[in-house]
Coordinates of C-alpha atoms in Angstrom, one line a residue:
Chain Q
M1 CA -113.7 -93.1 -39.6
I2 CA -112.2 -91.5 -36.5
T3 CA -114.8 -90.2 -34.1
E4 CA -114.9 -88.9 -30.6
E5 CA -115.7 -92.4 -29.3
N6 CA -113.0 -94.5 -31.0
I7 CA -110.1 -92.1 -31.0
N8 CA -108.8 -93.4 -27.7
V9 CA -109.6 -97.0 -28.2
G10 CA -106.7 -99.2 -27.0
I11 CA -105.0 -96.3 -25.1
K12 CA -105.0 -96.7 -21.4
E13 CA -104.7 -93.6 -19.2
E14 CA -102.3 -94.2 -16.4
E15 CA -99.7 -92.3 -14.5
F16 CA -96.3 -92.2 -16.1
I17 CA -93.0 -91.3 -14.5
L18 CA -91.0 -88.7 -16.4
N19 CA -87.5 -87.9 -15.2
M20 CA -86.4 -84.3 -15.7
G21 CA -82.8 -83.6 -15.0
P22 CA -80.2 -83.7 -13.4
Q23 CA -78.9 -82.4 -16.7
H24 CA -81.7 -80.4 -18.2
P25 CA -81.4 -76.8 -19.4
S26 CA -84.5 -75.6 -17.7
T27 CA -83.5 -76.7 -14.2
H28 CA -80.6 -74.2 -14.4
G29 CA -78.2 -76.6 -12.7
V30 CA -78.1 -80.1 -11.4
L31 CA -81.6 -80.6 -10.0
R32 CA -83.6 -83.7 -10.8
L33 CA -87.4 -83.6 -10.8
V34 CA -89.2 -86.8 -10.9
C35 CA -92.6 -86.0 -12.4
S36 CA -95.6 -88.3 -12.3
I37 CA -97.7 -87.3 -15.3
K38 CA -101.1 -88.4 -16.7
G39 CA -101.2 -87.6 -20.3
E40 CA -99.8 -84.1 -20.3
I41 CA -101.0 -83.2 -16.8
V42 CA -98.5 -83.2 -13.9
K43 CA -99.8 -85.1 -10.9
N44 CA -96.9 -85.0 -8.6
I45 CA -93.3 -83.7 -8.6
E46 CA -90.6 -85.0 -6.4
P47 CA -87.4 -83.0 -6.4
H48 CA -84.2 -84.9 -5.8
C49 CA -81.5 -82.6 -4.5
G50 CA -77.9 -83.0 -3.4
Y51 CA -76.0 -83.5 -6.6
I52 CA -73.7 -80.7 -5.7
H53 CA -74.0 -80.7 -1.9
R54 CA -70.7 -79.5 -0.5
G55 CA -71.4 -79.6 3.2
I56 CA -70.7 -75.9 3.7
E57 CA -72.4 -75.8 7.1
K58 CA -70.0 -78.5 8.3
M59 CA -67.0 -76.8 6.7
T60 CA -67.7 -73.6 8.6
E61 CA -67.2 -75.4 11.9
K62 CA -63.5 -75.7 11.2
L63 CA -62.9 -72.3 9.8
T64 CA -62.4 -68.9 11.4
Y65 CA -65.0 -66.1 11.1
P66 CA -63.2 -64.1 8.3
Q67 CA -62.7 -67.3 6.3
I68 CA -66.4 -68.2 6.2
V69 CA -67.2 -65.1 4.2
H70 CA -65.8 -66.8 1.1
L71 CA -68.1 -69.7 1.5
T72 CA -71.2 -67.5 1.6
D73 CA -70.5 -66.4 -2.0
R74 CA -70.8 -70.0 -3.1
L75 CA -74.4 -70.5 -1.9
D76 CA -76.4 -68.3 -4.2
Y77 CA -73.7 -67.1 -6.5
L78 CA -76.0 -64.6 -8.2
S79 CA -76.6 -62.7 -5.0
A80 CA -73.0 -63.2 -3.7
L81 CA -72.7 -59.7 -2.2
I82 CA -76.0 -59.9 -0.4
N83 CA -75.0 -63.2 1.2
N84 CA -71.6 -61.7 2.2
E85 CA -73.5 -58.8 3.8
A86 CA -75.8 -61.0 5.7
Y87 CA -73.0 -63.0 7.2
C88 CA -70.9 -59.9 8.1
L89 CA -73.9 -58.2 9.7
C90 CA -74.5 -61.3 11.8
V91 CA -70.9 -61.3 13.0
E92 CA -71.0 -57.5 13.7
K93 CA -74.3 -57.9 15.6
A94 CA -72.6 -60.5 17.8
L95 CA -69.6 -58.3 18.4
E96 CA -71.8 -55.2 18.9
I97 CA -70.0 -53.2 16.3
E98 CA -71.7 -50.4 14.5
V99 CA -70.1 -49.8 11.2
S100 CA -69.7 -46.3 9.7
D101 CA -72.4 -44.8 7.4
R102 CA -70.0 -45.0 4.5
I103 CA -69.8 -48.8 4.8
K104 CA -73.6 -49.0 5.1
Y105 CA -74.1 -46.9 2.0
I106 CA -71.6 -48.8 -0.1
R107 CA -73.0 -52.1 1.0
T108 CA -76.5 -51.1 0.1
I109 CA -75.5 -49.9 -3.3
M110 CA -73.6 -53.1 -4.0
S111 CA -76.5 -55.2 -2.8
E112 CA -79.0 -53.4 -5.1
L113 CA -76.6 -53.7 -8.0
T114 CA -76.4 -57.4 -7.3
R115 CA -80.2 -57.6 -7.2
I116 CA -80.4 -55.9 -10.6
A117 CA -77.8 -58.2 -12.1
S118 CA -79.5 -61.2 -10.7
H119 CA -82.9 -60.2 -12.0
Q120 CA -81.3 -59.5 -15.4
L121 CA -79.9 -63.0 -15.6
W122 CA -83.2 -64.4 -14.4
W123 CA -85.0 -62.5 -17.2
C124 CA -82.5 -63.8 -19.7
S125 CA -83.1 -67.4 -18.8
F126 CA -86.8 -67.1 -18.2
G127 CA -87.2 -65.8 -21.8
M128 CA -85.0 -68.5 -23.1
D129 CA -86.9 -71.2 -21.2
L130 CA -90.1 -70.0 -22.9
G131 CA -88.3 -70.1 -26.3
G132 CA -87.3 -66.5 -26.8
L133 CA -83.6 -66.7 -27.4
T134 CA -83.1 -63.0 -28.0
C135 CA -83.8 -62.2 -24.3
F136 CA -80.6 -63.9 -23.4
F137 CA -78.5 -61.5 -25.4
Y138 CA -80.4 -58.4 -24.2
G139 CA -80.1 -59.4 -20.6
L140 CA -76.4 -60.4 -20.7
R141 CA -75.5 -57.2 -22.6
D142 CA -76.7 -55.1 -19.7
R143 CA -75.5 -57.4 -16.9
E144 CA -72.0 -57.1 -18.3
K145 CA -72.0 -53.4 -17.3
I146 CA -72.7 -54.2 -13.7
L147 CA -70.1 -56.9 -13.6
D148 CA -67.6 -54.3 -15.0
I149 CA -68.4 -52.0 -12.1
F150 CA -67.9 -54.9 -9.6
E151 CA -64.6 -55.8 -11.3
E152 CA -63.2 -52.3 -11.0
T153 CA -64.0 -51.9 -7.3
C154 CA -63.9 -55.4 -6.0
G155 CA -61.5 -57.2 -8.3
S156 CA -63.8 -60.0 -9.3
R157 CA -67.1 -60.4 -11.1
L158 CA -69.1 -63.3 -9.8
I159 CA -68.0 -64.6 -6.4
I160 CA -66.8 -61.4 -4.9
S161 CA -66.3 -61.6 -1.1
Y162 CA -66.2 -57.8 -1.0
N163 CA -67.7 -57.5 2.5
T164 CA -65.7 -58.6 5.5
P165 CA -66.6 -58.6 9.2
G166 CA -66.3 -54.9 10.2
G167 CA -66.4 -53.3 6.8
L168 CA -65.2 -53.8 3.2
M169 CA -62.1 -55.3 1.7
A170 CA -61.2 -52.1 -0.1
D171 CA -62.5 -48.6 -0.7
I172 CA -64.5 -47.9 -3.8
H173 CA -62.7 -47.1 -7.1
P174 CA -62.6 -43.3 -7.9
N175 CA -64.7 -44.1 -11.0
F176 CA -67.4 -46.0 -9.1
Q177 CA -70.0 -43.2 -8.7
K178 CA -69.6 -42.0 -12.2
K179 CA -69.9 -45.6 -13.6
V180 CA -73.0 -46.4 -11.5
K181 CA -74.7 -43.2 -12.6
E182 CA -73.9 -43.9 -16.2
F183 CA -75.3 -47.4 -15.8
I184 CA -78.6 -46.2 -14.3
K185 CA -79.0 -43.7 -17.1
Y186 CA -78.3 -46.5 -19.6
F187 CA -80.5 -49.1 -17.9
R188 CA -83.5 -46.7 -17.6
K189 CA -83.3 -46.5 -21.4
T190 CA -82.9 -50.3 -22.0
L191 CA -85.3 -51.7 -19.4
P192 CA -88.4 -50.7 -21.6
E193 CA -86.8 -52.8 -24.3
Y194 CA -87.3 -55.8 -22.0
D195 CA -91.0 -55.0 -21.8
Q196 CA -91.3 -54.5 -25.5
L197 CA -89.6 -57.8 -26.2
L198 CA -91.2 -60.1 -23.7
T199 CA -93.7 -58.6 -21.3
G200 CA -96.1 -57.5 -23.9
N201 CA -95.7 -60.7 -26.0
V202 CA -99.0 -62.5 -26.4
I203 CA -97.4 -66.0 -26.4
M204 CA -95.5 -65.2 -23.2
Q205 CA -98.6 -63.8 -21.5
E206 CA -100.7 -66.8 -22.5
R207 CA -98.1 -69.2 -21.1
C208 CA -97.8 -67.3 -17.8
K209 CA -101.2 -65.9 -16.8
G210 CA -103.1 -68.2 -14.5
V211 CA -100.3 -70.8 -14.5
G212 CA -98.6 -72.0 -11.4
Y213 CA -101.0 -70.4 -8.9
I214 CA -100.1 -70.4 -5.2
S215 CA -102.3 -68.7 -2.6
K216 CA -101.0 -66.3 0.0
E217 CA -101.7 -68.8 2.8
D218 CA -99.7 -71.5 1.1
A219 CA -96.9 -69.1 0.3
I220 CA -96.5 -68.2 4.0
S221 CA -96.8 -71.8 5.1
Y222 CA -94.2 -73.0 2.6
G223 CA -92.0 -70.0 3.4
V224 CA -92.0 -68.8 -0.2
T225 CA -90.3 -65.5 0.0
G226 CA -88.7 -62.9 -2.2
P227 CA -90.3 -62.0 -5.6
S228 CA -92.0 -65.4 -5.7
G229 CA -93.8 -64.7 -2.4
R230 CA -94.6 -61.1 -3.2
G231 CA -96.3 -62.3 -6.4
S232 CA -98.8 -64.0 -4.0
C233 CA -99.4 -60.9 -1.9
F234 CA -97.2 -62.1 0.9
S235 CA -95.5 -59.0 2.2
C236 CA -92.1 -60.4 3.1
D237 CA -89.6 -57.8 2.2
V238 CA -87.0 -57.9 4.9
R239 CA -85.7 -54.5 3.8
K240 CA -89.0 -53.1 4.9
K241 CA -89.7 -55.3 7.9
E242 CA -86.3 -55.2 9.6
P243 CA -84.2 -52.5 7.8
Y244 CA -80.5 -53.2 7.9
S245 CA -77.5 -51.2 6.5
A246 CA -78.7 -48.1 4.7
Y247 CA -82.3 -49.1 3.9
K248 CA -83.6 -47.0 6.7
F249 CA -82.3 -43.9 4.9
V250 CA -84.1 -44.4 1.6
N251 CA -87.7 -44.3 0.4
F252 CA -88.8 -47.2 -1.7
N253 CA -91.9 -49.3 -2.3
E254 CA -92.3 -52.9 -1.6
V255 CA -93.5 -54.4 -4.9
L256 CA -96.6 -56.6 -4.3
R257 CA -98.9 -58.4 -6.7
C258 CA -101.8 -60.5 -5.7
E259 CA -102.5 -62.8 -8.7
G260 CA -100.2 -65.5 -7.4
D261 CA -99.4 -66.8 -10.8
T262 CA -96.2 -67.0 -13.0
F263 CA -97.0 -63.6 -14.6
A264 CA -97.3 -61.9 -11.2
R265 CA -93.9 -63.3 -10.1
Y266 CA -92.5 -62.1 -13.5
M267 CA -93.9 -58.6 -13.0
V268 CA -92.7 -58.3 -9.4
R269 CA -89.1 -58.9 -10.6
M270 CA -89.5 -56.4 -13.4
D271 CA -90.7 -53.7 -11.0
E272 CA -88.1 -54.5 -8.5
M273 CA -85.4 -53.6 -10.9
R274 CA -86.9 -50.2 -11.1
E275 CA -87.1 -49.9 -7.3
S276 CA -83.5 -51.0 -7.0
M277 CA -82.5 -48.2 -9.4
N278 CA -84.4 -45.7 -7.2
I279 CA -82.6 -46.9 -4.1
I280 CA -79.2 -46.5 -5.8
E281 CA -80.0 -43.1 -7.1
Q282 CA -80.9 -41.9 -3.6
L283 CA -77.6 -43.1 -2.2
I284 CA -75.0 -42.7 -4.9
D285 CA -74.4 -39.0 -4.5
N286 CA -74.5 -39.0 -0.8
I287 CA -71.9 -41.5 0.2
P288 CA -70.5 -40.0 3.4
E289 CA -66.8 -39.8 4.2
G290 CA -65.4 -42.2 6.7
P291 CA -63.4 -45.4 7.0
Y292 CA -64.2 -48.2 4.7
A293 CA -63.5 -50.8 7.4
E294 CA -63.7 -50.6 11.2
K295 CA -60.7 -51.7 13.2
M296 CA -61.0 -55.3 14.2
K297 CA -59.0 -57.6 16.3
G298 CA -56.6 -60.0 14.6
V299 CA -58.5 -63.0 15.8
I300 CA -62.3 -62.6 15.9
K301 CA -64.0 -64.5 18.7
L302 CA -67.7 -64.1 19.1
P303 CA -69.1 -64.0 22.6
E304 CA -71.0 -67.1 23.6
G305 CA -74.6 -67.0 22.4
E306 CA -76.9 -67.3 19.4
Y307 CA -77.2 -64.7 16.6
Y308 CA -79.6 -64.5 13.7
Q309 CA -79.6 -62.1 10.8
R310 CA -82.1 -61.9 8.0
V311 CA -81.6 -60.1 4.8
E312 CA -83.5 -59.8 1.5
A313 CA -81.5 -61.6 -1.2
A314 CA -82.4 -61.6 -4.8
R315 CA -84.5 -64.7 -4.5
G316 CA -86.0 -64.2 -1.0
E317 CA -85.2 -64.2 2.6
F318 CA -81.7 -65.2 3.4
G319 CA -80.8 -66.0 7.0
V320 CA -77.6 -66.7 8.9
Y321 CA -77.8 -68.4 12.3
I322 CA -74.6 -68.5 14.2
V323 CA -74.2 -70.4 17.5
S324 CA -71.0 -69.5 19.2
K325 CA -69.2 -71.0 22.2
G326 CA -66.8 -68.2 22.5
E327 CA -64.1 -69.7 20.3
K328 CA -62.5 -68.6 17.1
N329 CA -64.6 -71.1 15.1
P330 CA -68.4 -71.1 15.3
Y331 CA -70.1 -74.0 17.0
R332 CA -72.8 -74.2 14.3
V333 CA -73.8 -72.1 11.4
K334 CA -77.0 -72.5 9.6
F335 CA -77.8 -70.8 6.3
R336 CA -81.5 -70.3 5.7
S337 CA -81.5 -70.3 1.9
P338 CA -84.5 -68.9 0.1
N339 CA -84.4 -71.4 -2.8
F340 CA -84.7 -74.5 -0.6
S341 CA -88.0 -73.2 0.8
N342 CA -89.2 -72.0 -2.6
L343 CA -88.5 -75.3 -4.2
S344 CA -90.7 -77.1 -1.6
A345 CA -93.7 -75.2 -3.0
L346 CA -93.1 -76.4 -6.6
N347 CA -95.3 -79.4 -6.2
T348 CA -98.2 -77.2 -5.1
M349 CA -97.7 -74.8 -7.9
A350 CA -97.3 -77.3 -10.7
K351 CA -100.0 -79.9 -9.7
N352 CA -102.6 -80.3 -12.4
Q353 CA -100.8 -78.1 -14.8
K354 CA -99.4 -79.1 -18.2
I355 CA -95.8 -80.5 -18.2
A356 CA -94.7 -77.7 -20.5
D357 CA -95.9 -75.2 -18.0
L358 CA -93.6 -76.7 -15.4
I359 CA -90.8 -75.0 -17.3
A360 CA -92.4 -71.6 -17.0
I361 CA -93.2 -72.2 -13.3
G362 CA -89.6 -73.3 -12.5
G363 CA -88.3 -70.3 -14.4
S364 CA -90.5 -67.9 -12.4
L365 CA -89.2 -69.4 -9.1
D366 CA -85.7 -68.7 -10.4
Y367 CA -83.9 -71.3 -8.4
V368 CA -80.1 -71.5 -8.1
I369 CA -79.0 -75.0 -7.2
P370 CA -75.9 -74.3 -5.1
D371 CA -78.3 -72.4 -2.8
I372 CA -80.6 -75.4 -2.5
D373 CA -77.8 -77.9 -1.9
R374 CA -75.4 -75.8 0.2
Chain H
M10 CA -97.4 -58.7 21.5
D11 CA -94.2 -57.9 23.5
N12 CA -91.9 -60.5 25.1
A13 CA -93.6 -60.3 28.5
G14 CA -97.0 -61.1 26.9
L15 CA -95.6 -63.9 24.9
K16 CA -93.9 -65.4 28.0
E17 CA -97.2 -65.4 29.8
K18 CA -98.9 -67.0 26.8
V19 CA -96.3 -69.8 26.6
L20 CA -96.5 -70.5 30.3
Q21 CA -100.3 -70.8 30.0
I22 CA -100.0 -73.4 27.4
V23 CA -97.0 -75.3 28.8
P24 CA -96.5 -74.6 32.5
G25 CA -92.9 -74.9 33.5
A26 CA -91.3 -74.3 30.1
E27 CA -87.8 -72.9 30.3
I28 CA -87.8 -69.4 28.9
I29 CA -84.8 -67.2 28.3
E30 CA -84.9 -63.7 27.1
D31 CA -82.0 -63.8 24.7
K32 CA -80.3 -60.7 23.3
Q33 CA -82.3 -61.0 20.2
Y34 CA -85.3 -63.3 20.5
L35 CA -87.4 -64.9 23.2
T36 CA -86.2 -68.5 23.5
V37 CA -88.4 -71.2 24.8
T38 CA -87.2 -74.7 25.5
V39 CA -89.9 -77.4 25.8
A40 CA -90.0 -81.1 26.3
P41 CA -90.4 -83.2 23.2
N42 CA -93.9 -84.3 24.1
K43 CA -95.2 -80.7 24.5
L44 CA -93.7 -79.2 21.4
H45 CA -96.5 -80.0 19.0
T46 CA -99.3 -78.7 21.2
L47 CA -97.3 -75.5 21.9
A48 CA -96.5 -75.0 18.2
E49 CA -100.1 -75.5 17.2
K50 CA -101.5 -73.2 19.9
L51 CA -99.0 -70.5 19.0
K52 CA -100.1 -70.6 15.4
E53 CA -103.8 -70.8 16.0
D54 CA -104.1 -68.3 18.8
A55 CA -105.5 -65.0 17.5
E56 CA -103.1 -63.0 19.7
T57 CA -99.9 -64.7 18.6
L58 CA -100.6 -66.0 15.0
F59 CA -97.1 -67.4 14.4
D60 CA -97.8 -68.4 10.8
Y61 CA -94.3 -68.2 9.3
L62 CA -91.6 -70.6 10.2
F63 CA -88.6 -68.8 8.7
C64 CA -85.8 -71.1 9.9
L65 CA -85.6 -74.7 11.1
T66 CA -82.2 -75.8 12.3
G67 CA -81.0 -79.2 13.4
M68 CA -78.6 -79.0 16.3
D69 CA -76.1 -81.3 18.1
W70 CA -75.3 -80.0 21.6
T71 CA -73.0 -83.0 22.1
D72 CA -75.1 -84.2 25.2
S73 CA -78.3 -83.9 23.2
L74 CA -79.7 -83.6 19.7
G75 CA -82.5 -81.3 18.8
V76 CA -84.2 -78.7 16.6
V77 CA -84.4 -74.9 16.8
Y78 CA -87.5 -73.3 15.3
H79 CA -87.5 -69.6 14.4
L80 CA -91.0 -68.2 14.2
T81 CA -92.6 -64.9 13.3
S82 CA -96.0 -63.6 12.6
T83 CA -96.8 -61.9 9.3
K84 CA -99.5 -59.9 11.1
Y85 CA -97.9 -58.8 14.4
N86 CA -94.2 -59.0 13.5
H87 CA -93.2 -60.5 16.8
Y88 CA -90.7 -63.4 17.1
I89 CA -90.2 -66.5 19.2
V90 CA -87.6 -69.2 19.1
L91 CA -88.6 -72.8 20.1
K92 CA -86.0 -75.4 21.1
V93 CA -86.6 -79.0 21.6
K94 CA -84.0 -81.5 22.8
T95 CA -83.6 -85.2 23.1
T96 CA -80.8 -87.1 24.9
N97 CA -81.3 -90.3 22.9
R98 CA -78.5 -90.4 20.4
T99 CA -79.1 -93.9 19.0
A100 CA -82.7 -93.5 17.9
P101 CA -83.9 -89.9 18.4
V102 CA -87.5 -89.3 17.7
L103 CA -89.3 -85.9 17.7
D104 CA -92.7 -84.8 16.6
S105 CA -93.0 -83.4 13.1
V106 CA -94.5 -79.9 12.7
C107 CA -95.1 -80.2 9.0
D108 CA -98.9 -80.3 9.5
I109 CA -98.6 -76.8 11.0
W110 CA -96.1 -75.2 8.7
K111 CA -95.6 -77.0 5.3
T112 CA -92.1 -75.7 4.9
A113 CA -91.0 -78.0 7.7
E114 CA -91.5 -81.0 5.4
F115 CA -88.3 -80.3 3.5
H116 CA -86.4 -78.9 6.4
E117 CA -87.1 -81.9 8.6
R118 CA -85.9 -84.2 5.9
E119 CA -82.7 -82.2 5.9
V120 CA -82.4 -82.5 9.7
Y121 CA -83.0 -86.3 9.3
D122 CA -80.3 -86.5 6.7
F123 CA -77.6 -84.7 8.7
F124 CA -78.5 -85.5 12.3
G125 CA -80.5 -88.7 12.1
I126 CA -83.5 -87.3 14.0
D127 CA -86.6 -89.2 13.0
F128 CA -89.8 -87.1 12.8
K129 CA -93.0 -88.8 13.9
N130 CA -96.0 -88.2 11.5
H131 CA -93.8 -86.9 8.7
P132 CA -95.3 -88.0 5.4
D133 CA -92.1 -88.8 3.6
M134 CA -89.2 -89.4 6.0
R135 CA -86.2 -90.0 3.7
R136 CA -82.8 -88.5 3.1
I137 CA -83.0 -85.4 0.9
F138 CA -79.4 -84.6 0.0
L139 CA -77.3 -87.7 0.6
D140 CA -77.5 -91.2 -0.9
D141 CA -79.7 -93.7 0.9
S142 CA -76.7 -95.9 1.4
W143 CA -74.7 -93.2 3.3
E144 CA -73.5 -94.3 6.7
G145 CA -73.8 -92.0 9.6
Y146 CA -75.1 -88.5 10.0
P147 CA -72.4 -86.0 8.9
L148 CA -73.4 -82.8 10.9
R149 CA -73.2 -84.6 14.2
K150 CA -70.2 -83.6 16.2
D151 CA -69.0 -87.2 16.7
Y152 CA -69.1 -88.0 13.0
V153 CA -65.9 -89.5 11.8
D154 CA -64.7 -89.5 8.2
E155 CA -61.0 -90.2 8.0
V156 CA -60.7 -89.6 4.3
N157 CA -62.5 -86.2 3.8
I158 CA -62.3 -84.5 7.1
I159 CA -58.8 -83.4 8.0
E160 CA -58.2 -82.8 11.7
R161 CA -55.5 -80.3 12.5

């Protein structure tokens, strides 16, 4: 007869190495996690990065300033426009150029649309990671509408390079404002569907609440920013702390939750989509007249010095650090990518959790591998 | 705390530190052996509380190698930039700060990977992106790769 005493006879409990990735659907790209597990419990996680490292920081040293814009798209491709903006703001800061309000407004609207599109795709894949395939269709259905708006104005859908030092590549399409307003009206109706489908789902809540906890102190120490940091009460929204572009003209709330678990990070992102819509609504009817690009010199040379620009990308704080020696190429460019810092906290979050929960935790961190590898 | 106050504070901890008020941030250059003390004091002091290291950059200034630390405080919202340099290019060693800010653990591995700076007291000093068998440190200015880097 099987009893409590003899059920484990002959089975030794010891740590076991489980390799997850580099080709695994839940790592959302080529990331390899070497997990030490004991039974079902994760004891240690060691991320192995670098499968798609392209040496972007080295490449920038040979390129001119306008050319580098196109590399910034290829970091976190889901917040391409925000990365463009960060880089352009840094160059403008160095040249002491104040762009027109029209450029600021358009940049902010584009950044917020990017944020919504990025959170939609995160929601798709998060639901799918937890086993709800329908989420994927709902999210992509709505994301398509934003990509259509991008396509009409910028000419491309994913890696856009719409910003350029001193302004924008082109003016907005005549239909832009109408299309954006239509989208907001539409998305206000469909966003509650997301809640009905996934947020209220008991299985999803059971898998997320209390899973992958990280304290505020750890979040700050590891530099976990963006929605992941704000899920742990770490008030890190650069849009509030150091307003850039048109964020000083709008009213919005920084979404904060203090539970620090996967569900908190989920809810922060859901609420951020609503806040982004509020921001866009305040700006879309008031885009001032003016040039869409400031006059720039043919060859841009930054004065000697060091320049740093922080922005709030969809996954956290994105920073551009340019060291210039007064030539047409930068001496050194460093991209502070949010995902790299967020990934470093994965071990703390997943320790002593079930191996299946690692998928939920990874999903809630929403990592994009090209941003980690650069 | 404003820049003048920070300057005074830094000079109290490390007399003779080289301080420049840059256009954007207050920049302090310290000797490698003073860095860890300064960093720890700046984090622990109740008036400065630099608890958030938001950027750690490896640098090659051709005559020296080093690291740039961008720090801010989540309570006071003031900024400081620390720089540390070493002229030893064959076996550069600097103190690790990952016991102060945990985010430094990954970032220092990145710096080791690309600049070859060894961090003392780092728990896991290995390459993070490149293969263990990779020769040289690619982000150094004197790195040569005849196949992949085209000089024009």
